[in-house]
């Protein structure tokens, strides 16, 4: 994470911002509570990035129909896991 690395280096908050489409085809942008420098002080870039990923996960789970992921993020699956639960491009 670039966001995490910059926040640590510059001691600035990370403000998670999302957009949601309404029924009229308009978008509403909103911010979640900022991750303040004191709250992430002493955490590694990886730990902060995991917190950010957790916020994305919460938003996606709240309304999955709002999301389209173009990047092939889930490229690998663990051996023994059901391949039907993974995209066609997932590979052991």
PDB file of N, CA and C in Angstrom:
ATOM      1  N   UNK A   1       0.532  -1.146   0.000  1.00  0.00           N
ATOM      2  CA  UNK A   1       0.000   0.000   0.000  1.00  0.00           C
ATOM      3  C   UNK A   1       0.622   1.340   0.000  1.00  0.00           C
ATOM      4  N   UNK A   2       0.415   1.994  -1.113  1.00  0.00           N
ATOM      5  CA  UNK A   2       0.893   3.368  -1.240  1.00  0.00           C
ATOM      6  C   UNK A   2       0.223   4.284  -0.224  1.00  0.00           C
ATOM      7  N   UNK A   3      -1.085   4.125  -0.020  1.00  0.00           N
ATOM      8  CA  UNK A   3      -1.793   4.989   0.935  1.00  0.00           C
ATOM      9  C   UNK A   3      -1.214   4.831   2.332  1.00  0.00           C
ATOM     10  N   UNK A   4      -0.963   3.592   2.730  1.00  0.00           N
ATOM     11  CA  UNK A   4      -0.410   3.331   4.053  1.00  0.00           C
ATOM     12  C   UNK A   4       0.999   3.907   4.180  1.00  0.00           C
ATOM     13  N   UNK A   5       1.827   3.691   3.175  1.00  0.00           N
ATOM     14  CA  UNK A   5       3.203   4.187   3.218  1.00  0.00           C
ATOM     15  C   UNK A   5       3.233   5.712   3.295  1.00  0.00           C
ATOM     16  N   UNK A   6       2.404   6.367   2.507  1.00  0.00           N
ATOM     17  CA  UNK A   6       2.349   7.838   2.546  1.00  0.00           C
ATOM     18  C   UNK A   6       1.830   8.346   3.881  1.00  0.00           C
ATOM     19  N   UNK A   7       0.816   7.689   4.421  1.00  0.00           N
ATOM     20  CA  UNK A   7       0.264   8.115   5.705  1.00  0.00           C
ATOM     21  C   UNK A   7       1.312   8.019   6.807  1.00  0.00           C
ATOM     22  N   UNK A   8       2.090   6.943   6.788  1.00  0.00           N
ATOM     23  CA  UNK A   8       3.143   6.775   7.784  1.00  0.00           C
ATOM     24  C   UNK A   8       4.227   7.827   7.579  1.00  0.00           C
ATOM     25  N   UNK A   9       4.685   7.990   6.352  1.00  0.00           N
ATOM     26  CA  UNK A   9       5.775   8.917   6.060  1.00  0.00           C
ATOM     27  C   UNK A   9       5.407  10.356   6.382  1.00  0.00           C
ATOM     28  N   UNK A  10       4.163  10.752   6.045  1.00  0.00           N
ATOM     29  CA  UNK A  10       3.754  12.149   6.200  1.00  0.00           C
ATOM     30  C   UNK A  10       2.959  12.423   7.466  1.00  0.00           C
ATOM     31  N   UNK A  11       2.655  11.365   8.219  1.00  0.00           N
ATOM     32  CA  UNK A  11       1.848  11.473   9.436  1.00  0.00           C
ATOM     33  C   UNK A  11       0.528  12.203   9.162  1.00  0.00           C
ATOM     34  N   UNK A  12      -0.202  11.673   8.177  1.00  0.00           N
ATOM     35  CA  UNK A  12      -1.493  12.249   7.796  1.00  0.00           C
ATOM     36  C   UNK A  12      -2.569  11.171   7.907  1.00  0.00           C
ATOM     37  N   UNK A  13      -3.832  11.588   8.056  1.00  0.00           N
ATOM     38  CA  UNK A  13      -4.909  10.595   8.119  1.00  0.00           C
ATOM     39  C   UNK A  13      -5.193   9.978   6.756  1.00  0.00           C
ATOM     40  N   UNK A  14      -5.769   8.799   6.790  1.00  0.00           N
ATOM     41  CA  UNK A  14      -6.269   8.146   5.586  1.00  0.00           C
ATOM     42  C   UNK A  14      -7.786   8.276   5.638  1.00  0.00           C
ATOM     43  N   UNK A  15      -8.361   8.927   4.631  1.00  0.00           N
ATOM     44  CA  UNK A  15      -9.808   9.126   4.591  1.00  0.00           C
ATOM     45  C   UNK A  15     -10.393   8.201   3.524  1.00  0.00           C
ATOM     46  N   UNK A  16     -11.078   7.141   3.949  1.00  0.00           N
ATOM     47  CA  UNK A  16     -11.680   6.228   2.977  1.00  0.00           C
ATOM     48  C   UNK A  16     -12.949   6.839   2.376  1.00  0.00           C
ATOM     49  N   UNK A  17     -12.973   6.991   1.069  1.00  0.00           N
ATOM     50  CA  UNK A  17     -14.100   7.606   0.368  1.00  0.00           C
ATOM     51  C   UNK A  17     -14.670   6.589  -0.620  1.00  0.00           C
ATOM     52  N   UNK A  18     -15.986   6.513  -0.660  1.00  0.00           N
ATOM     53  CA  UNK A  18     -16.687   5.565  -1.532  1.00  0.00           C
ATOM     54  C   UNK A  18     -17.798   6.283  -2.274  1.00  0.00           C
ATOM     55  N   UNK A  19     -18.264   5.670  -3.347  1.00  0.00           N
ATOM     56  CA  UNK A  19     -19.412   6.167  -4.109  1.00  0.00           C
ATOM     57  C   UNK A  19     -20.454   5.072  -4.170  1.00  0.00           C
ATOM     58  N   UNK A  20     -21.706   5.485  -4.126  1.00  0.00           N
ATOM     59  CA  UNK A  20     -22.825   4.543  -4.229  1.00  0.00           C
ATOM     60  C   UNK A  20     -23.809   5.093  -5.242  1.00  0.00           C
ATOM     61  N   UNK A  21     -24.243   4.234  -6.167  1.00  0.00           N
ATOM     62  CA  UNK A  21     -25.234   4.618  -7.172  1.00  0.00           C
ATOM     63  C   UNK A  21     -26.616   4.527  -6.559  1.00  0.00           C
ATOM     64  N   UNK A  22     -27.455   5.543  -6.803  1.00  0.00           N
ATOM     65  CA  UNK A  22     -28.835   5.473  -6.313  1.00  0.00           C
ATOM     66  C   UNK A  22     -29.755   4.982  -7.427  1.00  0.00           C
ATOM     67  N   UNK A  23     -31.012   4.822  -7.126  1.00  0.00           N
ATOM     68  CA  UNK A  23     -31.969   4.288  -8.102  1.00  0.00           C
ATOM     69  C   UNK A  23     -32.191   5.220  -9.286  1.00  0.00           C
ATOM     70  N   UNK A  24     -31.888   6.490  -9.133  1.00  0.00           N
ATOM     71  CA  UNK A  24     -32.063   7.442 -10.222  1.00  0.00           C
ATOM     72  C   UNK A  24     -30.856   7.541 -11.144  1.00  0.00           C
ATOM     73  N   UNK A  25     -29.834   6.728 -10.898  1.00  0.00           N
ATOM     74  CA  UNK A  25     -28.644   6.751 -11.743  1.00  0.00           C
ATOM     75  C   UNK A  25     -27.621   7.791 -11.329  1.00  0.00           C
ATOM     76  N   UNK A  26     -27.830   8.432 -10.195  1.00  0.00           N
ATOM     77  CA  UNK A  26     -26.863   9.402  -9.674  1.00  0.00           C
ATOM     78  C   UNK A  26     -25.947   8.701  -8.677  1.00  0.00           C
ATOM     79  N   UNK A  27     -24.875   9.370  -8.350  1.00  0.00           N
ATOM     80  CA  UNK A  27     -23.926   8.805  -7.396  1.00  0.00           C
ATOM     81  C   UNK A  27     -23.821   9.692  -6.174  1.00  0.00           C
ATOM     82  N   UNK A  28     -23.721   9.056  -5.030  1.00  0.00           N
ATOM     83  CA  UNK A  28     -23.528   9.746  -3.757  1.00  0.00           C
ATOM     84  C   UNK A  28     -22.149   9.347  -3.244  1.00  0.00           C
ATOM     85  N   UNK A  29     -21.305  10.319  -3.017  1.00  0.00           N
ATOM     86  CA  UNK A  29     -19.980  10.055  -2.452  1.00  0.00           C
ATOM     87  C   UNK A  29     -20.033  10.300  -0.951  1.00  0.00           C
ATOM     88  N   UNK A  30     -19.364   9.450  -0.213  1.00  0.00           N
ATOM     89  CA  UNK A  30     -19.344   9.594   1.240  1.00  0.00           C
ATOM     90  C   UNK A  30     -18.007   9.108   1.777  1.00  0.00           C
ATOM     91  N   UNK A  31     -17.648   9.624   2.928  1.00  0.00           N
ATOM     92  CA  UNK A  31     -16.394   9.244   3.574  1.00  0.00           C
ATOM     93  C   UNK A  31     -16.703   8.481   4.851  1.00  0.00           C
ATOM     94  N   UNK A  32     -15.906   7.499   5.118  1.00  0.00           N
ATOM     95  CA  UNK A  32     -15.973   6.772   6.384  1.00  0.00           C
ATOM     96  C   UNK A  32     -15.013   7.459   7.346  1.00  0.00           C
ATOM     97  N   UNK A  33     -15.054   7.051   8.583  1.00  0.00           N
ATOM     98  CA  UNK A  33     -14.179   7.642   9.595  1.00  0.00           C
ATOM     99  C   UNK A  33     -12.718   7.502   9.173  1.00  0.00           C
ATOM    100  N   UNK A  34     -11.984   8.563   9.329  1.00  0.00           N
ATOM    101  CA  UNK A  34     -10.568   8.581   8.943  1.00  0.00           C
ATOM    102  C   UNK A  34      -9.744   7.697   9.870  1.00  0.00           C
ATOM    103  N   UNK A  35      -8.713   7.093   9.299  1.00  0.00           N
ATOM    104  CA  UNK A  35      -7.705   6.401  10.101  1.00  0.00           C
ATOM    105  C   UNK A  35      -6.680   7.467  10.477  1.00  0.00           C
ATOM    106  N   UNK A  36      -6.738   7.887  11.717  1.00  0.00           N
ATOM    107  CA  UNK A  36      -5.896   9.001  12.170  1.00  0.00           C
ATOM    108  C   UNK A  36      -4.466   8.527  12.458  1.00  0.00           C
ATOM    109  N   UNK A  37      -3.501   9.448  12.294  1.00  0.00           N
ATOM    110  CA  UNK A  37      -2.098   9.074  12.508  1.00  0.00           C
ATOM    111  C   UNK A  37      -1.838   8.409  13.858  1.00  0.00           C
ATOM    112  N   UNK A  38      -2.469   8.889  14.927  1.00  0.00           N
ATOM    113  CA  UNK A  38      -2.249   8.276  16.239  1.00  0.00           C
ATOM    114  C   UNK A  38      -2.771   6.844  16.301  1.00  0.00           C
ATOM    115  N   UNK A  39      -3.838   6.556  15.547  1.00  0.00           N
ATOM    116  CA  UNK A  39      -4.440   5.221  15.569  1.00  0.00           C
ATOM    117  C   UNK A  39      -3.601   4.203  14.796  1.00  0.00           C
ATOM    118  N   UNK A  40      -2.813   4.666  13.839  1.00  0.00           N
ATOM    119  CA  UNK A  40      -2.001   3.734  13.046  1.00  0.00           C
ATOM    120  C   UNK A  40      -0.513   3.808  13.392  1.00  0.00           C
ATOM    121  N   UNK A  41      -0.190   4.667  14.338  1.00  0.00           N
ATOM    122  CA  UNK A  41       1.216   4.808  14.750  1.00  0.00           C
ATOM    123  C   UNK A  41       1.736   3.470  15.285  1.00  0.00           C
ATOM    124  N   UNK A  42       2.884   3.075  14.803  1.00  0.00           N
ATOM    125  CA  UNK A  42       3.502   1.833  15.244  1.00  0.00           C
ATOM    126  C   UNK A  42       3.080   0.615  14.443  1.00  0.00           C
ATOM    127  N   UNK A  43       2.065   0.774  13.583  1.00  0.00           N
ATOM    128  CA  UNK A  43       1.651  -0.348  12.740  1.00  0.00           C
ATOM    129  C   UNK A  43       2.514  -0.394  11.481  1.00  0.00           C
ATOM    130  N   UNK A  44       2.679  -1.580  10.946  1.00  0.00           N
ATOM    131  CA  UNK A  44       3.434  -1.720   9.706  1.00  0.00           C
ATOM    132  C   UNK A  44       2.561  -1.286   8.531  1.00  0.00           C
ATOM    133  N   UNK A  45       3.203  -1.034   7.399  1.00  0.00           N
ATOM    134  CA  UNK A  45       2.466  -0.688   6.181  1.00  0.00           C
ATOM    135  C   UNK A  45       1.496  -1.823   5.845  1.00  0.00           C
ATOM    136  N   UNK A  46       1.921  -3.067   6.044  1.00  0.00           N
ATOM    137  CA  UNK A  46       1.055  -4.209   5.759  1.00  0.00           C
ATOM    138  C   UNK A  46      -0.165  -4.220   6.662  1.00  0.00           C
ATOM    139  N   UNK A  47       0.007  -3.913   7.945  1.00  0.00           N
ATOM    140  CA  UNK A  47      -1.121  -3.898   8.882  1.00  0.00           C
ATOM    141  C   UNK A  47      -2.108  -2.787   8.545  1.00  0.00           C
ATOM    142  N   UNK A  48      -1.596  -1.637   8.167  1.00  0.00           N
ATOM    143  CA  UNK A  48      -2.472  -0.522   7.787  1.00  0.00           C
ATOM    144  C   UNK A  48      -3.209  -0.864   6.494  1.00  0.00           C
ATOM    145  N   UNK A  49      -2.495  -1.446   5.545  1.00  0.00           N
ATOM    146  CA  UNK A  49      -3.120  -1.851   4.288  1.00  0.00           C
ATOM    147  C   UNK A  49      -4.227  -2.860   4.550  1.00  0.00           C
ATOM    148  N   UNK A  50      -4.031  -3.761   5.499  1.00  0.00           N
ATOM    149  CA  UNK A  50      -5.069  -4.732   5.849  1.00  0.00           C
ATOM    150  C   UNK A  50      -6.299  -4.030   6.421  1.00  0.00           C
ATOM    151  N   UNK A  51      -6.098  -2.991   7.203  1.00  0.00           N
ATOM    152  CA  UNK A  51      -7.234  -2.220   7.726  1.00  0.00           C
ATOM    153  C   UNK A  51      -8.011  -1.569   6.584  1.00  0.00           C
ATOM    154  N   UNK A  52      -7.284  -1.016   5.633  1.00  0.00           N
ATOM    155  CA  UNK A  52      -7.926  -0.394   4.467  1.00  0.00           C
ATOM    156  C   UNK A  52      -8.694  -1.452   3.679  1.00  0.00           C
ATOM    157  N   UNK A  53      -8.089  -2.605   3.458  1.00  0.00           N
ATOM    158  CA  UNK A  53      -8.759  -3.692   2.735  1.00  0.00           C
ATOM    159  C   UNK A  53     -10.020  -4.129   3.480  1.00  0.00           C
ATOM    160  N   UNK A  54      -9.966  -4.125   4.806  1.00  0.00           N
ATOM    161  CA  UNK A  54     -11.139  -4.476   5.602  1.00  0.00           C
ATOM    162  C   UNK A  54     -12.289  -3.510   5.391  1.00  0.00           C
ATOM    163  N   UNK A  55     -11.971  -2.224   5.218  1.00  0.00           N
ATOM    164  CA  UNK A  55     -13.013  -1.232   4.937  1.00  0.00           C
ATOM    165  C   UNK A  55     -13.643  -1.487   3.580  1.00  0.00           C
ATOM    166  N   UNK A  56     -12.827  -1.800   2.582  1.00  0.00           N
ATOM    167  CA  UNK A  56     -13.361  -2.145   1.264  1.00  0.00           C
ATOM    168  C   UNK A  56     -14.259  -3.375   1.362  1.00  0.00           C
ATOM    169  N   UNK A  57     -13.816  -4.370   2.105  1.00  0.00           N
ATOM    170  CA  UNK A  57     -14.613  -5.582   2.245  1.00  0.00           C
ATOM    171  C   UNK A  57     -15.974  -5.274   2.863  1.00  0.00           C
ATOM    172  N   UNK A  58     -16.004  -4.431   3.888  1.00  0.00           N
ATOM    173  CA  UNK A  58     -17.279  -4.057   4.511  1.00  0.00           C
ATOM    174  C   UNK A  58     -18.211  -3.397   3.501  1.00  0.00           C
ATOM    175  N   UNK A  59     -17.657  -2.506   2.683  1.00  0.00           N
ATOM    176  CA  UNK A  59     -18.480  -1.812   1.689  1.00  0.00           C
ATOM    177  C   UNK A  59     -19.013  -2.775   0.640  1.00  0.00           C
ATOM    178  N   UNK A  60     -18.173  -3.684   0.178  1.00  0.00           N
ATOM    179  CA  UNK A  60     -18.609  -4.646  -0.834  1.00  0.00           C
ATOM    180  C   UNK A  60     -19.674  -5.567  -0.252  1.00  0.00           C
ATOM    181  N   UNK A  61     -19.474  -6.033   0.966  1.00  0.00           N
ATOM    182  CA  UNK A  61     -20.453  -6.920   1.588  1.00  0.00           C
ATOM    183  C   UNK A  61     -21.779  -6.208   1.843  1.00  0.00           C
ATOM    184  N   UNK A  62     -21.739  -4.914   2.105  1.00  0.00           N
ATOM    185  CA  UNK A  62     -22.962  -4.156   2.357  1.00  0.00           C
ATOM    186  C   UNK A  62     -23.878  -4.189   1.138  1.00  0.00           C
ATOM    187  N   UNK A  63     -23.300  -4.067  -0.055  1.00  0.00           N
ATOM    188  CA  UNK A  63     -24.112  -4.077  -1.274  1.00  0.00           C
ATOM    189  C   UNK A  63     -23.244  -4.526  -2.448  1.00  0.00           C
ATOM    190  N   UNK A  64     -23.076  -5.844  -2.617  1.00  0.00           N
ATOM    191  CA  UNK A  64     -22.185  -6.355  -3.659  1.00  0.00           C
ATOM    192  C   UNK A  64     -22.550  -5.907  -5.071  1.00  0.00           C
ATOM    193  N   UNK A  65     -23.818  -5.636  -5.320  1.00  0.00           N
ATOM    194  CA  UNK A  65     -24.247  -5.221  -6.644  1.00  0.00           C
ATOM    195  C   UNK A  65     -23.677  -3.882  -7.084  1.00  0.00           C
ATOM    196  N   UNK A  66     -23.110  -3.132  -6.167  1.00  0.00           N
ATOM    197  CA  UNK A  66     -22.521  -1.832  -6.479  1.00  0.00           C
ATOM    198  C   UNK A  66     -21.108  -1.967  -7.054  1.00  0.00           C
ATOM    199  N   UNK A  67     -20.544  -3.149  -6.995  1.00  0.00           N
ATOM    200  CA  UNK A  67     -19.124  -3.305  -7.274  1.00  0.00           C
ATOM    201  C   UNK A  67     -18.858  -4.119  -8.525  1.00  0.00           C
ATOM    202  N   UNK A  68     -17.868  -3.694  -9.263  1.00  0.00           N
ATOM    203  CA  UNK A  68     -17.351  -4.427 -10.417  1.00  0.00           C
ATOM    204  C   UNK A  68     -15.833  -4.380 -10.297  1.00  0.00           C
ATOM    205  N   UNK A  69     -15.215  -5.536 -10.175  1.00  0.00           N
ATOM    206  CA  UNK A  69     -13.768  -5.604  -9.996  1.00  0.00           C
ATOM    207  C   UNK A  69     -13.164  -6.083 -11.306  1.00  0.00           C
ATOM    208  N   UNK A  70     -12.451  -5.212 -11.994  1.00  0.00           N
ATOM    209  CA  UNK A  70     -11.871  -5.548 -13.295  1.00  0.00           C
ATOM    210  C   UNK A  70     -10.520  -6.259 -13.175  1.00  0.00           C
ATOM    211  N   UNK A  71      -9.806  -5.996 -12.102  1.00  0.00           N
ATOM    212  CA  UNK A  71      -8.487  -6.576 -11.912  1.00  0.00           C
ATOM    213  C   UNK A  71      -8.617  -8.027 -11.460  1.00  0.00           C
ATOM    214  N   UNK A  72      -7.799  -8.898 -11.998  1.00  0.00           N
ATOM    215  CA  UNK A  72      -7.834 -10.314 -11.610  1.00  0.00           C
ATOM    216  C   UNK A  72      -7.131 -10.486 -10.254  1.00  0.00           C
ATOM    217  N   UNK A  73      -7.838 -10.093  -9.212  1.00  0.00           N
ATOM    218  CA  UNK A  73      -7.256 -10.082  -7.869  1.00  0.00           C
ATOM    219  C   UNK A  73      -7.047 -11.483  -7.297  1.00  0.00           C
ATOM    220  N   UNK A  74      -7.987 -12.375  -7.514  1.00  0.00           N
ATOM    221  CA  UNK A  74      -7.916 -13.696  -6.919  1.00  0.00           C
ATOM    222  C   UNK A  74      -7.312 -14.669  -7.922  1.00  0.00           C
ATOM    223  N   UNK A  75      -6.006 -14.583  -8.106  1.00  0.00           N
ATOM    224  CA  UNK A  75      -5.311 -15.387  -9.110  1.00  0.00           C
ATOM    225  C   UNK A  75      -5.008 -16.792  -8.615  1.00  0.00           C
ATOM    226  N   UNK A  76      -4.941 -16.980  -7.331  1.00  0.00           N
ATOM    227  CA  UNK A  76      -4.517 -18.263  -6.776  1.00  0.00           C
ATOM    228  C   UNK A  76      -5.545 -18.769  -5.774  1.00  0.00           C
ATOM    229  N   UNK A  77      -5.639 -20.072  -5.678  1.00  0.00           N
ATOM    230  CA  UNK A  77      -6.454 -20.691  -4.642  1.00  0.00           C
ATOM    231  C   UNK A  77      -5.596 -21.706  -3.908  1.00  0.00           C
ATOM    232  N   UNK A  78      -5.923 -21.943  -2.677  1.00  0.00           N
ATOM    233  CA  UNK A  78      -5.172 -22.899  -1.884  1.00  0.00           C
ATOM    234  C   UNK A  78      -5.521 -24.314  -2.324  1.00  0.00           C
ATOM    235  N   UNK A  79      -4.549 -25.208  -2.370  1.00  0.00           N
ATOM    236  CA  UNK A  79      -4.830 -26.600  -2.724  1.00  0.00           C
ATOM    237  C   UNK A  79      -5.896 -27.175  -1.795  1.00  0.00           C
ATOM    238  N   UNK A  80      -6.816 -27.920  -2.379  1.00  0.00           N
ATOM    239  CA  UNK A  80      -7.873 -28.528  -1.588  1.00  0.00           C
ATOM    240  C   UNK A  80      -9.146 -27.703  -1.502  1.00  0.00           C
ATOM    241  N   UNK A  81      -9.101 -26.431  -1.907  1.00  0.00           N
ATOM    242  CA  UNK A  81     -10.295 -25.589  -1.885  1.00  0.00           C
ATOM    243  C   UNK A  81     -11.121 -25.863  -3.138  1.00  0.00           C
ATOM    244  N   UNK A  82     -12.420 -25.744  -3.011  1.00  0.00           N
ATOM    245  CA  UNK A  82     -13.344 -26.018  -4.110  1.00  0.00           C
ATOM    246  C   UNK A  82     -13.106 -25.047  -5.262  1.00  0.00           C
ATOM    247  N   UNK A  83     -12.640 -25.536  -6.424  1.00  0.00           N
ATOM    248  CA  UNK A  83     -12.354 -24.644  -7.545  1.00  0.00           C
ATOM    249  C   UNK A  83     -13.588 -23.915  -8.080  1.00  0.00           C
ATOM    250  N   UNK A  84     -14.783 -24.446  -7.851  1.00  0.00           N
ATOM    251  CA  UNK A  84     -15.991 -23.781  -8.360  1.00  0.00           C
ATOM    252  C   UNK A  84     -16.279 -22.476  -7.636  1.00  0.00           C
ATOM    253  N   UNK A  85     -15.635 -22.244  -6.512  1.00  0.00           N
ATOM    254  CA  UNK A  85     -15.838 -21.003  -5.764  1.00  0.00           C
ATOM    255  C   UNK A  85     -14.863 -19.907  -6.190  1.00  0.00           C
ATOM    256  N   UNK A  86     -14.037 -20.198  -7.177  1.00  0.00           N
ATOM    257  CA  UNK A  86     -13.030 -19.247  -7.646  1.00  0.00           C
ATOM    258  C   UNK A  86     -13.260 -18.899  -9.109  1.00  0.00           C
ATOM    259  N   UNK A  87     -12.756 -17.750  -9.553  1.00  0.00           N
ATOM    260  CA  UNK A  87     -12.885 -17.391 -10.973  1.00  0.00           C
ATOM    261  C   UNK A  87     -12.157 -18.400 -11.865  1.00  0.00           C
ATOM    262  N   UNK A  88     -12.537 -18.416 -13.105  1.00  0.00           N
ATOM    263  CA  UNK A  88     -11.957 -19.379 -14.058  1.00  0.00           C
ATOM    264  C   UNK A  88     -10.442 -19.252 -14.166  1.00  0.00           C
ATOM    265  N   UNK A  89      -9.877 -18.086 -13.874  1.00  0.00           N
ATOM    266  CA  UNK A  89      -8.445 -17.873 -14.041  1.00  0.00           C
ATOM    267  C   UNK A  89      -7.627 -18.250 -12.797  1.00  0.00           C
ATOM    268  N   UNK A  90      -8.309 -18.618 -11.710  1.00  0.00           N
ATOM    269  CA  UNK A  90      -7.583 -18.985 -10.487  1.00  0.00           C
ATOM    270  C   UNK A  90      -6.799 -20.267 -10.729  1.00  0.00           C
ATOM    271  N   UNK A  91      -5.639 -20.321 -10.138  1.00  0.00           N
ATOM    272  CA  UNK A  91      -4.702 -21.409 -10.396  1.00  0.00           C
ATOM    273  C   UNK A  91      -4.036 -21.799  -9.094  1.00  0.00           C
ATOM    274  N   UNK A  92      -3.741 -23.073  -8.905  1.00  0.00           N
ATOM    275  CA  UNK A  92      -3.031 -23.529  -7.692  1.00  0.00           C
ATOM    276  C   UNK A  92      -1.568 -23.162  -7.730  1.00  0.00           C
TER     277      UNK A  92
END
